Short mmCIF file of C-alpha atoms in Angstrom, two decimals:
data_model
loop_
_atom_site.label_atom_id
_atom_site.label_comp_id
_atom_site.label_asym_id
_atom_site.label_seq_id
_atom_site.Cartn_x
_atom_site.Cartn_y
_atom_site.Cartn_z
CA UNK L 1 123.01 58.51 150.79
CA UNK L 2 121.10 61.79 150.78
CA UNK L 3 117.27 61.55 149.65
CA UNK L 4 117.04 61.58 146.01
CA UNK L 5 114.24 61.09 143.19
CA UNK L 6 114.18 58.54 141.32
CA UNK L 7 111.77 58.18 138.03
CA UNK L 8 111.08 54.35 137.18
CA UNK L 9 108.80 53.13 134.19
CA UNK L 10 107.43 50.05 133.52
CA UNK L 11 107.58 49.80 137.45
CA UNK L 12 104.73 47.71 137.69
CA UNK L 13 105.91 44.06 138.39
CA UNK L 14 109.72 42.30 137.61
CA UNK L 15 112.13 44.30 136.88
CA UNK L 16 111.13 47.38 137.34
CA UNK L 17 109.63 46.41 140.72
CA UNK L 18 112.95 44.72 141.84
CA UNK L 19 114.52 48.48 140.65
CA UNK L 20 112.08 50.37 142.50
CA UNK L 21 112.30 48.06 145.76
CA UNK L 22 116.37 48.72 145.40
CA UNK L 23 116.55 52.66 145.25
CA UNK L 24 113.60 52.65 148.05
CA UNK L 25 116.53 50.61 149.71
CA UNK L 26 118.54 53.34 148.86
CA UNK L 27 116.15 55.99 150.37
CA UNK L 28 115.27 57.62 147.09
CA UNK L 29 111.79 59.32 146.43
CA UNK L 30 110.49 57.25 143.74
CA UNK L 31 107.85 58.39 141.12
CA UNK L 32 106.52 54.90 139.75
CA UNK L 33 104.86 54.63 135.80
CA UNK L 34 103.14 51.49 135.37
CA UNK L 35 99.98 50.40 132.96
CA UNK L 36 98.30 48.38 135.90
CA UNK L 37 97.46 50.44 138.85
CA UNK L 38 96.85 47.76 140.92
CA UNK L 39 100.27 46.17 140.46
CA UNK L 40 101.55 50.07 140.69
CA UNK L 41 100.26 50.42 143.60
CA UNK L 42 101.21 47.37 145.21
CA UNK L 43 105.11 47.91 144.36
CA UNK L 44 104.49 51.34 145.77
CA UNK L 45 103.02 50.07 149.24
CA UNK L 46 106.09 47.79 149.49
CA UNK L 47 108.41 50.36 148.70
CA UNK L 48 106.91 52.88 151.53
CA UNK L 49 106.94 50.12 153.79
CA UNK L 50 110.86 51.12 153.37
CA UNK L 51 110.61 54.28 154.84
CA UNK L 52 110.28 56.59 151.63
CA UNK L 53 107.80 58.65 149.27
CA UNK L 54 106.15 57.20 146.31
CA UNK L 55 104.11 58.70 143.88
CA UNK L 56 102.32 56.30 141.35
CA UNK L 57 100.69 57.22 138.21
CA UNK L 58 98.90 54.51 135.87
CA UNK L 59 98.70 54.96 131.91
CA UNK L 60 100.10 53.72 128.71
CA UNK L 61 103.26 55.41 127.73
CA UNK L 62 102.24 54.54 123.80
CA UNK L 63 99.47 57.45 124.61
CA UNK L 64 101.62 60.40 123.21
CA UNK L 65 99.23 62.79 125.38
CA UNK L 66 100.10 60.87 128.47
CA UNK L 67 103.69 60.61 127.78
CA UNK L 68 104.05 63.85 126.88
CA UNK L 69 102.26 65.41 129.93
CA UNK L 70 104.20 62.53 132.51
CA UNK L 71 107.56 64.82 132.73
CA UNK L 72 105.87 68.31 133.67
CA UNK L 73 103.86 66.52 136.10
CA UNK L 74 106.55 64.91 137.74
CA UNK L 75 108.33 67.56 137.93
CA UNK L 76 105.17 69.91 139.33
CA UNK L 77 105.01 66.48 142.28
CA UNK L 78 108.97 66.05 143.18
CA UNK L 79 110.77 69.47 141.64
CA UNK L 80 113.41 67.64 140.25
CA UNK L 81 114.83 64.17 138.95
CA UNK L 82 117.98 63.08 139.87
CA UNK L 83 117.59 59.71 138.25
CA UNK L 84 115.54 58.12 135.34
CA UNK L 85 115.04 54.72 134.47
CA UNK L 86 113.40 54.14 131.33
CA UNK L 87 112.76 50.53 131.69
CA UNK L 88 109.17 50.25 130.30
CA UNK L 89 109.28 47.90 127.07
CA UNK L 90 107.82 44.83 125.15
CA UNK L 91 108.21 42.75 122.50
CA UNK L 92 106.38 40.71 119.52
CA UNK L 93 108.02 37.77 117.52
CA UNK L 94 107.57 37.07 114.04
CA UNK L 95 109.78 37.20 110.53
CA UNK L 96 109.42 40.40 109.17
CA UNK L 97 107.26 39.36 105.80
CA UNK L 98 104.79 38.34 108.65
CA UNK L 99 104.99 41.02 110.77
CA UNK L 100 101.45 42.88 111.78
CA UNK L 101 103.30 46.48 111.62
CA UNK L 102 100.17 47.97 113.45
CA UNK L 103 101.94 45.62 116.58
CA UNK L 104 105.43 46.17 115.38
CA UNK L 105 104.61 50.40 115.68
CA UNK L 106 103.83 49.65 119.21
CA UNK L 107 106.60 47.77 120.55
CA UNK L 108 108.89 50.55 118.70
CA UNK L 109 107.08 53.65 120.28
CA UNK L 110 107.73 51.72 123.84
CA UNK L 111 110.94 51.09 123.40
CA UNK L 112 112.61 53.55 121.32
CA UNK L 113 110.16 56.47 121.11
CA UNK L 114 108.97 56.79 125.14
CA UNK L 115 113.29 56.51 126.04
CA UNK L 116 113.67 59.65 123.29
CA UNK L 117 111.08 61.37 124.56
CA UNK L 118 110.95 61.54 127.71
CA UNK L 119 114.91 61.30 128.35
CA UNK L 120 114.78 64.67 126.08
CA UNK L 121 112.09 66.12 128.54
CA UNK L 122 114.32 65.62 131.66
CA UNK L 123 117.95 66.13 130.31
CA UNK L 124 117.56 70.03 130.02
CA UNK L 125 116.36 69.95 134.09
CA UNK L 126 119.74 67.27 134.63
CA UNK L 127 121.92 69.96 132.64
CA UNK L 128 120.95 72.98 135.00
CA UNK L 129 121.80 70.95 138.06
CA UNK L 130 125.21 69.66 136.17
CA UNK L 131 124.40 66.12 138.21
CA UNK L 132 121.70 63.04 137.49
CA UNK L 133 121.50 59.94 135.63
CA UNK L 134 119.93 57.94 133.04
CA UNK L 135 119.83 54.12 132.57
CA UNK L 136 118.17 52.36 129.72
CA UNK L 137 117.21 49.40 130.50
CA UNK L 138 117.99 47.29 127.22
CA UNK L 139 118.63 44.03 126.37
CA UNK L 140 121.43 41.63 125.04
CA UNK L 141 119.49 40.99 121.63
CA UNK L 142 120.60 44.94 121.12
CA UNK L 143 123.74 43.32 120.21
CA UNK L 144 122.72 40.02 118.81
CA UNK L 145 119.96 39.48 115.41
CA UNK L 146 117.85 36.04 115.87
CA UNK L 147 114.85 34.46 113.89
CA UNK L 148 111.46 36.40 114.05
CA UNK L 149 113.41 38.83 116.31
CA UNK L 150 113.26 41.88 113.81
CA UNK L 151 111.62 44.18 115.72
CA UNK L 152 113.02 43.45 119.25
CA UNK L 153 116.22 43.40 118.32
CA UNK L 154 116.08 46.96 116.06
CA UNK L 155 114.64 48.27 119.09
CA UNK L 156 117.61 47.35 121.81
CA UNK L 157 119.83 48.01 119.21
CA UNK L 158 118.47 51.92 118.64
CA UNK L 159 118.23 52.47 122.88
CA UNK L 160 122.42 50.88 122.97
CA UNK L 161 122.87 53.63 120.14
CA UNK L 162 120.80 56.23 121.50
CA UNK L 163 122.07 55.98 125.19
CA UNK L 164 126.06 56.02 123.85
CA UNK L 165 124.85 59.21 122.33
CA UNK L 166 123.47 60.51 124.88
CA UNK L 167 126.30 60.50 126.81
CA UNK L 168 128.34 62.04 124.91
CA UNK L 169 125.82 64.62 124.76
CA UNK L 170 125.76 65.74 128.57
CA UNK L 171 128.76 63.96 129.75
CA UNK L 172 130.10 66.87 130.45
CA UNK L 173 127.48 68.03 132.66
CA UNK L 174 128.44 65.25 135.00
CA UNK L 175 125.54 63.42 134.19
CA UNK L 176 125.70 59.28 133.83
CA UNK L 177 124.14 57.73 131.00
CA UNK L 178 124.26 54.08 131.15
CA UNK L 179 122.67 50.74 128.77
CA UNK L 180 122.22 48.36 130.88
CA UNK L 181 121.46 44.88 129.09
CA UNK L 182 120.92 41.61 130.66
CA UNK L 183 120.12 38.11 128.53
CA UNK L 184 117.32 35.92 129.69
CA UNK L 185 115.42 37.41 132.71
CA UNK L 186 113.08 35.67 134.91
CA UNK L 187 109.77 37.55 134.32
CA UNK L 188 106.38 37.19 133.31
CA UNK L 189 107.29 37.64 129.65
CA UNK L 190 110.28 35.09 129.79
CA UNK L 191 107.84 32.31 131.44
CA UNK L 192 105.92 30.86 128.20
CA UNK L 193 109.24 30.58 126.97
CA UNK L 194 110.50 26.92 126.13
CA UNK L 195 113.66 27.77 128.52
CA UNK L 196 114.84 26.55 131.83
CA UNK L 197 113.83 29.55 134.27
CA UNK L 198 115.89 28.42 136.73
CA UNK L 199 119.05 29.27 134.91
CA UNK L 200 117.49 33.04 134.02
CA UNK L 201 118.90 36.51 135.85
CA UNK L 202 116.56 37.18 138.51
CA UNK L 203 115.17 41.24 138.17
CA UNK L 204 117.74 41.62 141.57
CA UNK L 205 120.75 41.52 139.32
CA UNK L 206 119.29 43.81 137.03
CA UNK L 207 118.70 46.20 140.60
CA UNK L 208 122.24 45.19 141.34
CA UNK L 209 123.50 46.61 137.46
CA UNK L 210 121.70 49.82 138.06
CA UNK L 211 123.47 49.98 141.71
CA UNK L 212 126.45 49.91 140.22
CA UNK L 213 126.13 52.42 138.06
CA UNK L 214 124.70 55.05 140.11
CA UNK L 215 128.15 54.37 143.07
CA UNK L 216 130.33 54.84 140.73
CA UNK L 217 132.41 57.48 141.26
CA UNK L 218 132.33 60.98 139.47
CA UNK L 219 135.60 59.95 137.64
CA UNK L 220 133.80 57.63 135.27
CA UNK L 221 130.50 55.91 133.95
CA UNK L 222 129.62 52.43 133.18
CA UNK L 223 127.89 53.06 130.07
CA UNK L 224 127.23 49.82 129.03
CA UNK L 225 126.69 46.80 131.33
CA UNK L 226 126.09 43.22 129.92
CA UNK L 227 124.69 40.86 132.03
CA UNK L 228 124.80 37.30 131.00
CA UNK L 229 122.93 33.95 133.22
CA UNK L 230 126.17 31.66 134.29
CA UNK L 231 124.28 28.63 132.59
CA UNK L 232 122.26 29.09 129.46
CA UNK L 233 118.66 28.75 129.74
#
Protein backbone atom coordinates (compact mmCIF):
# COMPACT_ATOMS: atom_id res chain seq x y z
CA UNK A 1 0.00 0.00 0.00
CA UNK A 2 0.97 3.52 -1.07
CA UNK A 3 1.58 6.12 1.91
CA UNK A 4 -1.60 7.50 3.05
CA UNK A 5 -2.96 9.83 6.00
CA UNK A 6 -4.73 8.69 8.37
CA UNK A 7 -6.67 11.03 11.09
CA UNK A 8 -7.31 9.04 14.48
CA UNK A 9 -9.07 10.60 17.66
CA UNK A 10 -9.22 9.50 20.91
CA UNK A 11 -5.76 7.92 19.90
CA UNK A 12 -4.41 8.14 23.17
CA UNK A 13 -4.45 4.60 24.79
CA UNK A 14 -6.88 1.23 23.76
CA UNK A 15 -8.48 1.38 20.98
CA UNK A 16 -7.49 4.03 19.33
CA UNK A 17 -3.85 3.15 20.05
CA UNK A 18 -4.35 -0.48 18.77
CA UNK A 19 -5.92 1.59 15.42
CA UNK A 20 -3.12 3.83 15.17
CA UNK A 21 -0.39 0.97 15.76
CA UNK A 22 -2.44 -0.98 12.73
CA UNK A 23 -2.47 1.74 9.88
CA UNK A 24 1.32 2.65 11.03
CA UNK A 25 1.47 -1.18 10.10
CA UNK A 26 -0.04 -0.22 7.11
CA UNK A 27 2.47 2.64 6.37
CA UNK A 28 -0.04 5.43 6.71
CA UNK A 29 0.94 9.03 7.95
CA UNK A 30 -1.02 9.27 11.01
CA UNK A 31 -2.18 12.60 12.65
CA UNK A 32 -3.00 11.42 16.36
CA UNK A 33 -5.86 13.58 18.72
CA UNK A 34 -5.64 12.58 22.18
CA UNK A 35 -6.51 14.59 25.67
CA UNK A 36 -3.22 13.22 27.39
CA UNK A 37 -0.11 14.21 25.66
CA UNK A 38 1.89 12.02 27.38
CA UNK A 39 -0.06 8.91 26.40
CA UNK A 40 -0.23 10.79 22.75
CA UNK A 41 2.96 10.88 22.53
CA UNK A 42 3.87 7.59 23.63
CA UNK A 43 1.44 5.82 20.93
CA UNK A 44 3.13 8.16 18.52
CA UNK A 45 6.84 7.03 19.42
CA UNK A 46 5.65 3.42 18.96
CA UNK A 47 4.04 4.05 15.85
CA UNK A 48 7.35 5.82 14.27
CA UNK A 49 9.25 3.10 15.57
CA UNK A 50 7.23 1.50 12.43
CA UNK A 51 8.81 3.40 9.96
CA UNK A 52 6.16 6.31 9.43
CA UNK A 53 5.19 10.10 10.24
CA UNK A 54 3.17 11.09 13.16
CA UNK A 55 1.93 14.23 14.10
CA UNK A 56 0.31 14.50 17.67
CA UNK A 57 -1.78 17.21 18.95
CA UNK A 58 -3.23 17.19 22.68
CA UNK A 59 -6.70 18.96 23.58
CA UNK A 60 -10.24 18.27 24.43
CA UNK A 61 -12.41 17.82 21.45
CA UNK A 62 -15.55 19.15 23.82
CA UNK A 63 -13.49 22.67 23.34
CA UNK A 64 -15.56 23.88 20.25
CA UNK A 65 -12.46 26.33 19.51
CA UNK A 66 -10.13 23.41 19.44
CA UNK A 67 -12.32 21.22 17.48
CA UNK A 68 -13.14 23.58 15.21
CA UNK A 69 -9.55 24.78 14.43
CA UNK A 70 -8.19 20.68 14.49
CA UNK A 71 -9.34 20.12 10.62
CA UNK A 72 -7.60 23.33 9.00
CA UNK A 73 -4.63 22.51 10.90
CA UNK A 74 -4.38 19.15 9.82
CA UNK A 75 -4.86 19.85 6.74
CA UNK A 76 -2.13 23.01 6.76
CA UNK A 77 0.44 19.70 8.47
CA UNK A 78 -0.47 16.63 5.94
CA UNK A 79 -2.48 18.44 2.77
CA UNK A 80 -4.96 15.96 2.73
CA UNK A 81 -6.89 13.06 4.61
CA UNK A 82 -7.47 10.02 3.08
CA UNK A 83 -8.92 8.41 6.16
CA UNK A 84 -10.73 9.54 9.42
CA UNK A 85 -11.44 7.73 12.39
CA UNK A 86 -13.59 9.40 14.74
CA UNK A 87 -13.15 7.12 17.60
CA UNK A 88 -12.87 9.63 20.53
CA UNK A 89 -15.93 8.97 23.01
CA UNK A 90 -17.17 8.36 26.66
CA UNK A 91 -19.82 7.53 28.61
CA UNK A 92 -21.81 8.22 32.07
CA UNK A 93 -24.45 5.79 33.62
CA UNK A 94 -27.42 6.73 35.38
CA UNK A 95 -31.53 6.61 34.82
CA UNK A 96 -32.47 9.55 33.16
CA UNK A 97 -34.61 11.29 36.24
CA UNK A 98 -31.03 11.17 37.78
CA UNK A 99 -29.08 12.22 35.17
CA UNK A 100 -26.56 15.41 35.88
CA UNK A 101 -27.34 16.86 32.19
CA UNK A 102 -24.28 19.25 32.67
CA UNK A 103 -22.33 15.45 32.31
CA UNK A 104 -24.89 14.05 29.98
CA UNK A 105 -24.07 17.46 27.45
CA UNK A 106 -20.59 16.24 27.50
CA UNK A 107 -20.67 12.73 26.65
CA UNK A 108 -23.19 13.89 23.70
CA UNK A 109 -20.85 16.68 22.27
CA UNK A 110 -18.01 13.72 22.22
CA UNK A 111 -19.81 11.42 20.69
CA UNK A 112 -22.30 12.81 18.44
CA UNK A 113 -21.30 16.47 18.03
CA UNK A 114 -17.14 16.10 17.47
CA UNK A 115 -18.21 12.91 14.61
CA UNK A 116 -20.71 15.81 12.90
CA UNK A 117 -18.37 18.21 13.02
CA UNK A 118 -15.47 17.36 12.11
CA UNK A 119 -16.61 14.51 9.52
CA UNK A 120 -18.45 17.73 7.86
CA UNK A 121 -15.01 19.61 7.91
CA UNK A 122 -13.18 16.83 5.95
CA UNK A 123 -15.94 15.37 3.59
CA UNK A 124 -15.85 18.47 1.17
CA UNK A 125 -11.67 17.81 0.88
CA UNK A 126 -12.76 13.62 0.42
CA UNK A 127 -15.38 14.83 -2.35
CA UNK A 128 -12.70 16.78 -4.50
CA UNK A 129 -10.40 13.79 -4.46
CA UNK A 130 -13.62 11.38 -5.26
CA UNK A 131 -11.60 8.71 -2.80
CA UNK A 132 -11.22 8.46 1.34
CA UNK A 133 -12.95 7.01 4.17
CA UNK A 134 -14.69 7.44 7.33
CA UNK A 135 -15.24 4.96 10.22
CA UNK A 136 -17.18 5.70 13.33
CA UNK A 137 -16.19 3.94 15.83
CA UNK A 138 -19.59 3.06 17.72
CA UNK A 139 -20.77 0.64 19.84
CA UNK A 140 -23.28 -2.36 20.08
CA UNK A 141 -25.54 -0.46 22.74
CA UNK A 142 -26.31 1.80 19.36
CA UNK A 143 -28.55 -1.00 18.71
CA UNK A 144 -29.52 -2.23 22.09
CA UNK A 145 -31.42 0.25 25.22
CA UNK A 146 -30.25 -1.02 28.89
CA UNK A 147 -30.82 0.39 32.52
CA UNK A 148 -29.12 3.83 33.31
CA UNK A 149 -27.82 3.58 29.69
CA UNK A 150 -29.87 6.66 28.33
CA UNK A 151 -27.34 8.67 27.25
CA UNK A 152 -24.80 6.11 25.87
CA UNK A 153 -27.01 4.38 24.09
CA UNK A 154 -28.83 7.74 22.28
CA UNK A 155 -25.42 8.56 21.46
CA UNK A 156 -24.29 5.14 19.42
CA UNK A 157 -27.56 5.09 18.22
CA UNK A 158 -27.32 8.89 16.51
CA UNK A 159 -23.36 8.02 15.11
CA UNK A 160 -25.16 4.25 13.47
CA UNK A 161 -27.78 6.86 12.02
CA UNK A 162 -25.54 9.53 11.16
CA UNK A 163 -22.78 7.34 9.48
CA UNK A 164 -25.70 5.32 7.23
CA UNK A 165 -26.41 8.84 6.18
CA UNK A 166 -23.46 9.77 5.46
CA UNK A 167 -22.94 7.35 3.09
CA UNK A 168 -25.46 7.80 1.20
CA UNK A 169 -24.39 11.24 1.06
CA UNK A 170 -20.89 10.81 -0.75
CA UNK A 171 -21.20 7.28 -1.77
CA UNK A 172 -21.02 8.27 -4.89
CA UNK A 173 -17.85 9.98 -4.61
CA UNK A 174 -16.27 6.64 -3.92
CA UNK A 175 -15.83 7.43 -0.52
CA UNK A 176 -16.41 4.52 2.40
CA UNK A 177 -18.36 5.35 5.30
CA UNK A 178 -18.44 2.64 7.75
CA UNK A 179 -20.04 2.07 11.80
CA UNK A 180 -18.06 -0.04 13.19
CA UNK A 181 -19.50 -1.43 16.64
CA UNK A 182 -17.99 -3.92 18.87
CA UNK A 183 -19.72 -5.19 22.45
CA UNK A 184 -17.57 -5.38 25.50
CA UNK A 185 -13.97 -4.15 24.86
CA UNK A 186 -11.05 -4.65 26.99
CA UNK A 187 -10.08 -1.06 27.99
CA UNK A 188 -9.54 1.14 30.74
CA UNK A 189 -13.21 2.11 30.83
CA UNK A 190 -14.49 -1.61 30.65
CA UNK A 191 -12.07 -2.60 33.74
CA UNK A 192 -14.22 -1.34 36.92
CA UNK A 193 -16.78 -3.21 35.29
CA UNK A 194 -18.24 -6.30 37.28
CA UNK A 195 -17.42 -8.47 33.96
CA UNK A 196 -14.99 -11.17 33.14
CA UNK A 197 -12.22 -9.23 31.00
CA UNK A 198 -10.95 -12.13 29.78
CA UNK A 199 -13.91 -12.90 27.62
CA UNK A 200 -13.87 -8.97 26.22
CA UNK A 201 -12.67 -8.00 22.35
CA UNK A 202 -9.24 -6.96 22.67
CA UNK A 203 -8.77 -3.11 20.80
CA UNK A 204 -6.79 -5.58 17.92
CA UNK A 205 -10.12 -6.77 16.65
CA UNK A 206 -11.46 -3.48 16.61
CA UNK A 207 -7.88 -2.61 14.32
CA UNK A 208 -8.78 -5.78 12.53
CA UNK A 209 -12.76 -4.27 11.77
CA UNK A 210 -11.30 -1.08 10.52
CA UNK A 211 -8.76 -3.29 8.24
CA UNK A 212 -11.40 -4.70 6.75
CA UNK A 213 -13.09 -2.01 5.80
CA UNK A 214 -10.51 0.07 4.30
CA UNK A 215 -9.35 -3.56 1.71
CA UNK A 216 -12.39 -3.80 0.61
CA UNK A 217 -12.69 -3.41 -2.77
CA UNK A 218 -14.11 -0.29 -4.68
CA UNK A 219 -17.21 -2.45 -5.59
CA UNK A 220 -18.68 -2.18 -2.12
CA UNK A 221 -18.52 -0.89 1.61
CA UNK A 222 -18.99 -2.55 4.86
CA UNK A 223 -21.02 0.01 6.40
CA UNK A 224 -21.82 -1.52 9.41
CA UNK A 225 -19.65 -4.09 11.26
CA UNK A 226 -20.82 -5.76 14.56
CA UNK A 227 -18.42 -7.26 16.56
CA UNK A 228 -19.55 -9.50 19.29
CA UNK A 229 -16.90 -11.45 22.25
CA UNK A 230 -17.43 -15.45 21.47
CA UNK A 231 -18.29 -15.84 25.31
CA UNK A 232 -20.22 -13.22 27.17
CA UNK A 233 -18.42 -11.30 29.67
Amino acid sequence: MGEENALITGASRGIGKAIALRLARLNYSLFLIGRDNDELTSTAQECEELGVSVLVKAGDLTDHSFRESLIPFVLDSLGFIDVLINNAGSSDSAPVQEADLVSWDKVLDLNVRTVLHLSRSILPHMMERRKGAVINISSIQGRAVVPKGGIYCATKHAVNGLTGCMFEDVREYGIKVSSIMPGYVETRMTRALEKVTENMLSPDDVSDAVEYVLASSPRCCPTEVVLRPQRAP
